[in-house]
GROMACS .gro file of N, CA and C in nm:
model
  246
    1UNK      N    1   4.254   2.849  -6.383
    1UNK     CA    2   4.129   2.922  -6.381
    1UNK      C    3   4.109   2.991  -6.247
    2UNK      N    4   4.167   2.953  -6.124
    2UNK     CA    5   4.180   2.985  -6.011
    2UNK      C    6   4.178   3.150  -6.025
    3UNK      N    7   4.336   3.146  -6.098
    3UNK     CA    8   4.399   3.297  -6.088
    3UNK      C    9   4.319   3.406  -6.140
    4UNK      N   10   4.224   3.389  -6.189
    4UNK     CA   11   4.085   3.482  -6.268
    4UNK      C   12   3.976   3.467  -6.181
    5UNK      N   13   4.005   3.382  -6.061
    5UNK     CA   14   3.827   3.389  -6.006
    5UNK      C   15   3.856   3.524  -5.906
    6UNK      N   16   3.917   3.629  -5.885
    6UNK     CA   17   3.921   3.715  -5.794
    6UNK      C   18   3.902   3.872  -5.873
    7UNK      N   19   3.824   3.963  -5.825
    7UNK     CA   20   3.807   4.056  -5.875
    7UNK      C   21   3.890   4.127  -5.933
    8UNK      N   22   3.985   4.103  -5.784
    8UNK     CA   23   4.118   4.209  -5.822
    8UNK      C   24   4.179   4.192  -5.930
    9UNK      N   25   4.208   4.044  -5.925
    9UNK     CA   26   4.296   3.966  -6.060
    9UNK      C   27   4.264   4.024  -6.186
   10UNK      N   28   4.132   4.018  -6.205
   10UNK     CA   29   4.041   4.072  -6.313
   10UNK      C   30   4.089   4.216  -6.345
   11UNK      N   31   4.108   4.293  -6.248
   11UNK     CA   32   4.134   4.426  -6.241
   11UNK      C   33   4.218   4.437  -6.313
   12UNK      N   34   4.349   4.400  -6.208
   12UNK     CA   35   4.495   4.345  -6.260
   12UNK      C   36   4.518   4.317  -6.400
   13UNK      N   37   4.457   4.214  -6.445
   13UNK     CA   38   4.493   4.185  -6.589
   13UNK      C   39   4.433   4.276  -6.649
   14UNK      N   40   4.324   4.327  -6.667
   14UNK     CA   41   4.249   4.389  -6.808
   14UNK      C   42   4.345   4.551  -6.757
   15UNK      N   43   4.437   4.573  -6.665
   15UNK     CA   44   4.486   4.716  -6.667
   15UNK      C   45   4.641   4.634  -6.727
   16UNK      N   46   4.666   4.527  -6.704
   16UNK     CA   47   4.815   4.506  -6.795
   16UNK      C   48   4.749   4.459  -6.929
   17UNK      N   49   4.662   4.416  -6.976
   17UNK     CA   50   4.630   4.414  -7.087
   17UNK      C   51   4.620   4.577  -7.162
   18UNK      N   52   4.654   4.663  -7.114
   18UNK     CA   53   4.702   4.813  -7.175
   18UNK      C   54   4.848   4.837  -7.179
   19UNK      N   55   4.904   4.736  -7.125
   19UNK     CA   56   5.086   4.760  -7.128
   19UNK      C   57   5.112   4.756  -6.961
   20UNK      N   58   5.242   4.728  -6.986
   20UNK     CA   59   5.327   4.720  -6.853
   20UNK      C   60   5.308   4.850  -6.748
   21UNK      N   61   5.255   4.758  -6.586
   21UNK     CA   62   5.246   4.863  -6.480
   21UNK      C   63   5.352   4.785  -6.363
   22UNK      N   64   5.417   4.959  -6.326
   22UNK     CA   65   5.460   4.882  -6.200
   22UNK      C   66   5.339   4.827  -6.060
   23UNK      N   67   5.427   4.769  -5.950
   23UNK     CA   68   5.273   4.762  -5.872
   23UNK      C   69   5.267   4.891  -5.795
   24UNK      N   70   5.332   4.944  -5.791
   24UNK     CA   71   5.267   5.111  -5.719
   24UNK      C   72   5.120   5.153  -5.799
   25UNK      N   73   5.169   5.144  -5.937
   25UNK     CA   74   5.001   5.189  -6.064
   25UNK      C   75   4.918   5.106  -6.038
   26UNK      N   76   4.985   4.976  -6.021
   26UNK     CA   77   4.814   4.905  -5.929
   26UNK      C   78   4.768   4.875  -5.853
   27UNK      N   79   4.856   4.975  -5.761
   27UNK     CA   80   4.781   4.956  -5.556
   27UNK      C   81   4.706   5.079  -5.628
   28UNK      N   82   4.742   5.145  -5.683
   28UNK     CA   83   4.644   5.291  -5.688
   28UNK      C   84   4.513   5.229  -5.727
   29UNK      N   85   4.526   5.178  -5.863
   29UNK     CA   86   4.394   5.125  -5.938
   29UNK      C   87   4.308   4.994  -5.851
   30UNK      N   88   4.346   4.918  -5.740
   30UNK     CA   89   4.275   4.816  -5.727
   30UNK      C   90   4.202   4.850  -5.598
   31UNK      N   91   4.332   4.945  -5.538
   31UNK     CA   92   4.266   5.011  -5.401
   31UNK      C   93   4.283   4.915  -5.260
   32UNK      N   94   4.379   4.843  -5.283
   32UNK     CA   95   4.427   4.757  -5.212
   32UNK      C   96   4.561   4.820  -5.171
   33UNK      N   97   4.637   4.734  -5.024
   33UNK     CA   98   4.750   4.788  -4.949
   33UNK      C   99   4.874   4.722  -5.074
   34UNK      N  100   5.039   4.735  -5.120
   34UNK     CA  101   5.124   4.689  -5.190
   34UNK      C  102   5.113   4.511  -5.109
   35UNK      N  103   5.118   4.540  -4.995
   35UNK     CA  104   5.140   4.384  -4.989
   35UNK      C  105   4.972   4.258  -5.054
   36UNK      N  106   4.910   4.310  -5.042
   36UNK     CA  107   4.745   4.197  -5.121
   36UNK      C  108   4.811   4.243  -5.287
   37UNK      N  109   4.814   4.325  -5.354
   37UNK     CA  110   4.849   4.364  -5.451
   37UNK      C  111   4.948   4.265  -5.488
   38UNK      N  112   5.118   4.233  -5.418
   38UNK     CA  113   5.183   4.160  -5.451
   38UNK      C  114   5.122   4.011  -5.432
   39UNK      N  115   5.061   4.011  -5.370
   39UNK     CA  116   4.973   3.824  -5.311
   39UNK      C  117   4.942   3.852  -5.450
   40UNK      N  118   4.850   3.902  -5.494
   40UNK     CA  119   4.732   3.900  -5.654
   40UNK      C  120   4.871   3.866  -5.734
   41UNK      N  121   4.940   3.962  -5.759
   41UNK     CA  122   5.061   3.925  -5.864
   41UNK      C  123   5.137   3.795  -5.888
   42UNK      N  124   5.159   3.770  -5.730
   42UNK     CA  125   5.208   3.620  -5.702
   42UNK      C  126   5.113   3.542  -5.779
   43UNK      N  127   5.012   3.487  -5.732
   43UNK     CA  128   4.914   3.396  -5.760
   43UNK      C  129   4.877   3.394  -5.926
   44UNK      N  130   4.879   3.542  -5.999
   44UNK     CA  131   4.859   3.547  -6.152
   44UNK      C  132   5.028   3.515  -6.201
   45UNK      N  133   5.115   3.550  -6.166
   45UNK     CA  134   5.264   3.469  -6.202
   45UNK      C  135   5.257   3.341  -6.173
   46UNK      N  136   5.235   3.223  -6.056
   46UNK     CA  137   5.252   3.144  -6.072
   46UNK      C  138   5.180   3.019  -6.130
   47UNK      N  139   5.073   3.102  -6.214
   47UNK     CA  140   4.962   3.038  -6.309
   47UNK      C  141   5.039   3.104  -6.434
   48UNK      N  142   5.137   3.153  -6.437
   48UNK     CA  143   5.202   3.156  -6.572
   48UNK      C  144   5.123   3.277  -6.657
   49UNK      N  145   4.999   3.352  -6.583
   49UNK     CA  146   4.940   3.471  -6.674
   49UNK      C  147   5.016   3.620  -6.689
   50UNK      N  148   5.133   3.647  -6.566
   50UNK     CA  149   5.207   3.750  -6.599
   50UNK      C  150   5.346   3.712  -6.581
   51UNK      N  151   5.426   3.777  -6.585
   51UNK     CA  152   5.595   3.818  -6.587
   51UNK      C  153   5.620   3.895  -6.515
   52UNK      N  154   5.729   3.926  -6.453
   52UNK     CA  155   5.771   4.066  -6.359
   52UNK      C  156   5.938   4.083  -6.413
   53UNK      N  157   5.998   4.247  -6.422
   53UNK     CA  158   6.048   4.269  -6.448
   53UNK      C  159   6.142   4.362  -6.322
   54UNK      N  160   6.247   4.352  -6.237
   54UNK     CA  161   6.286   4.356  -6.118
   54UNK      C  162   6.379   4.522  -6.187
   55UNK      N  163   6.326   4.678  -6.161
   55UNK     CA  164   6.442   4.716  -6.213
   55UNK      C  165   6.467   4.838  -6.074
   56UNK      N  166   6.565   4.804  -6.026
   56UNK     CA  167   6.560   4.875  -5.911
   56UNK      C  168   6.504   4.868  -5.784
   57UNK      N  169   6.463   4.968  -5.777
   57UNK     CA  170   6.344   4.919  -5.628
   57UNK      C  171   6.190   4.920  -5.676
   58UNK      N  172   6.173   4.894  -5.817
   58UNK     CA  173   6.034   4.848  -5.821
   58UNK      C  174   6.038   4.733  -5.904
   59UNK      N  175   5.900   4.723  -5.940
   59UNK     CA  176   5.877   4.551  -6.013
   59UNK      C  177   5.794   4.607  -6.069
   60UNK      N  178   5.784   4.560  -6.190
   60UNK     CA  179   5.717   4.618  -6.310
   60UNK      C  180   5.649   4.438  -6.391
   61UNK      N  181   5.528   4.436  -6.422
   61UNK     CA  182   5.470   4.351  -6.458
   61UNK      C  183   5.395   4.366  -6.583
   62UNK      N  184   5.375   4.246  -6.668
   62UNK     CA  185   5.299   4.241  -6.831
   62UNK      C  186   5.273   4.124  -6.821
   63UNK      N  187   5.122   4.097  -6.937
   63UNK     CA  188   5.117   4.003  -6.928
   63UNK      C  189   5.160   3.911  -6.994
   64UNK      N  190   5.211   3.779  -6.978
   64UNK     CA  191   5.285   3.668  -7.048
   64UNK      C  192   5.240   3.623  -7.156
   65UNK      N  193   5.088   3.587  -7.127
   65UNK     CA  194   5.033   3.592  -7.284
   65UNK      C  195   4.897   3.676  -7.285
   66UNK      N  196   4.911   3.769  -7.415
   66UNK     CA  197   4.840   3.855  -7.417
   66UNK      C  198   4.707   3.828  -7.437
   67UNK      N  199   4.679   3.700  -7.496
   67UNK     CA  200   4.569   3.678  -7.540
   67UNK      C  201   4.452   3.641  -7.361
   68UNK      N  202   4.488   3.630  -7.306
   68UNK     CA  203   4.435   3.578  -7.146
   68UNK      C  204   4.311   3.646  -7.171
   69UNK      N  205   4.273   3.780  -7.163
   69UNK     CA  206   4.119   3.826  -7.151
   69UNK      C  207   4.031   3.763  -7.209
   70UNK      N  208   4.087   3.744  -7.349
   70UNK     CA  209   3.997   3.613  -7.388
   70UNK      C  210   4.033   3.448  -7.347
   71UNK      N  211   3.932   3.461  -7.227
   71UNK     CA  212   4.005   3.395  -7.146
   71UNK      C  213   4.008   3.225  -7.225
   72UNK      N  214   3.887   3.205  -7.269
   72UNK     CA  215   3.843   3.078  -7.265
   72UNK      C  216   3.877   3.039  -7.437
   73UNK      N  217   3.932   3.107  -7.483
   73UNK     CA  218   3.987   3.106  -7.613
   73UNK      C  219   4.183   3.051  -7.627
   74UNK      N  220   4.178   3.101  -7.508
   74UNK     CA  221   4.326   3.133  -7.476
   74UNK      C  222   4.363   3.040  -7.357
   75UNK      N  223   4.285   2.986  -7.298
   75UNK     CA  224   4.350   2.851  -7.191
   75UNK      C  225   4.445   2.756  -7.240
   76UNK      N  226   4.458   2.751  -7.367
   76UNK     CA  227   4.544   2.635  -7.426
   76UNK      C  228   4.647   2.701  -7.436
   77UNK      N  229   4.707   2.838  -7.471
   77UNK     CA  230   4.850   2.930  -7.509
   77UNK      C  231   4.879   2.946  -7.361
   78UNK      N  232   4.774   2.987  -7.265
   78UNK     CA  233   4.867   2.993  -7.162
   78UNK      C  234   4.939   2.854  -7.073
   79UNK      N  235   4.854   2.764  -7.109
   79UNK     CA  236   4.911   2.638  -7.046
   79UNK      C  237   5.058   2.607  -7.094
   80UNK      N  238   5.028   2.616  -7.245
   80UNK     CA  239   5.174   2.613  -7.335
   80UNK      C  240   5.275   2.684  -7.309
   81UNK      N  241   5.267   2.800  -7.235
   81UNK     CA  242   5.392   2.936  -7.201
   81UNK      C  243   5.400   2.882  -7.088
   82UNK      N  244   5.345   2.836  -7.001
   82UNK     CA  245   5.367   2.787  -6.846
   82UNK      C  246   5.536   2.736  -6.814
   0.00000   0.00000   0.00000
């Protein structure tokens, strides 16, 4: 529940809840520097709410389980994908 108490996070997810962004599309959208951007990513990956996809020189992220916005519906699937 941690990984949802931050605005950004919030940001973060409900813009990958539209499909896969690299993090360049969401330093733009959160308005934050790439490095807080990757901290946010870190912290929602290692709560198991996204994935990253390494292709080149960027990182491209989705979320792991889609259902997360609804958050409190969905605490039990994401514990389970963990």
């Amino acid at each position: 529940m941690k990984a949802l108490g931050h605005p950004s996070r919030l940001m973060i997810v409900d813009e990958l809840s539209r499909g896969e962004r690299c993090v360049c599309d969401l330093t733009a959208l959160v308005g934050h520097d790439m490095s807080t951007v990757s901290k946010h990513l870190s912290v929602l990956r290692e709560a198991g709410i996204v994935v990253d996809d390494k292709r080149g020189l960027q990182v491209f992220y989705r979320l792991k389980v889609p259902c997360v916005l609804n958050f409190f519906k969905c605490v039990d699937a994401v514990l389970a994908a963990k």
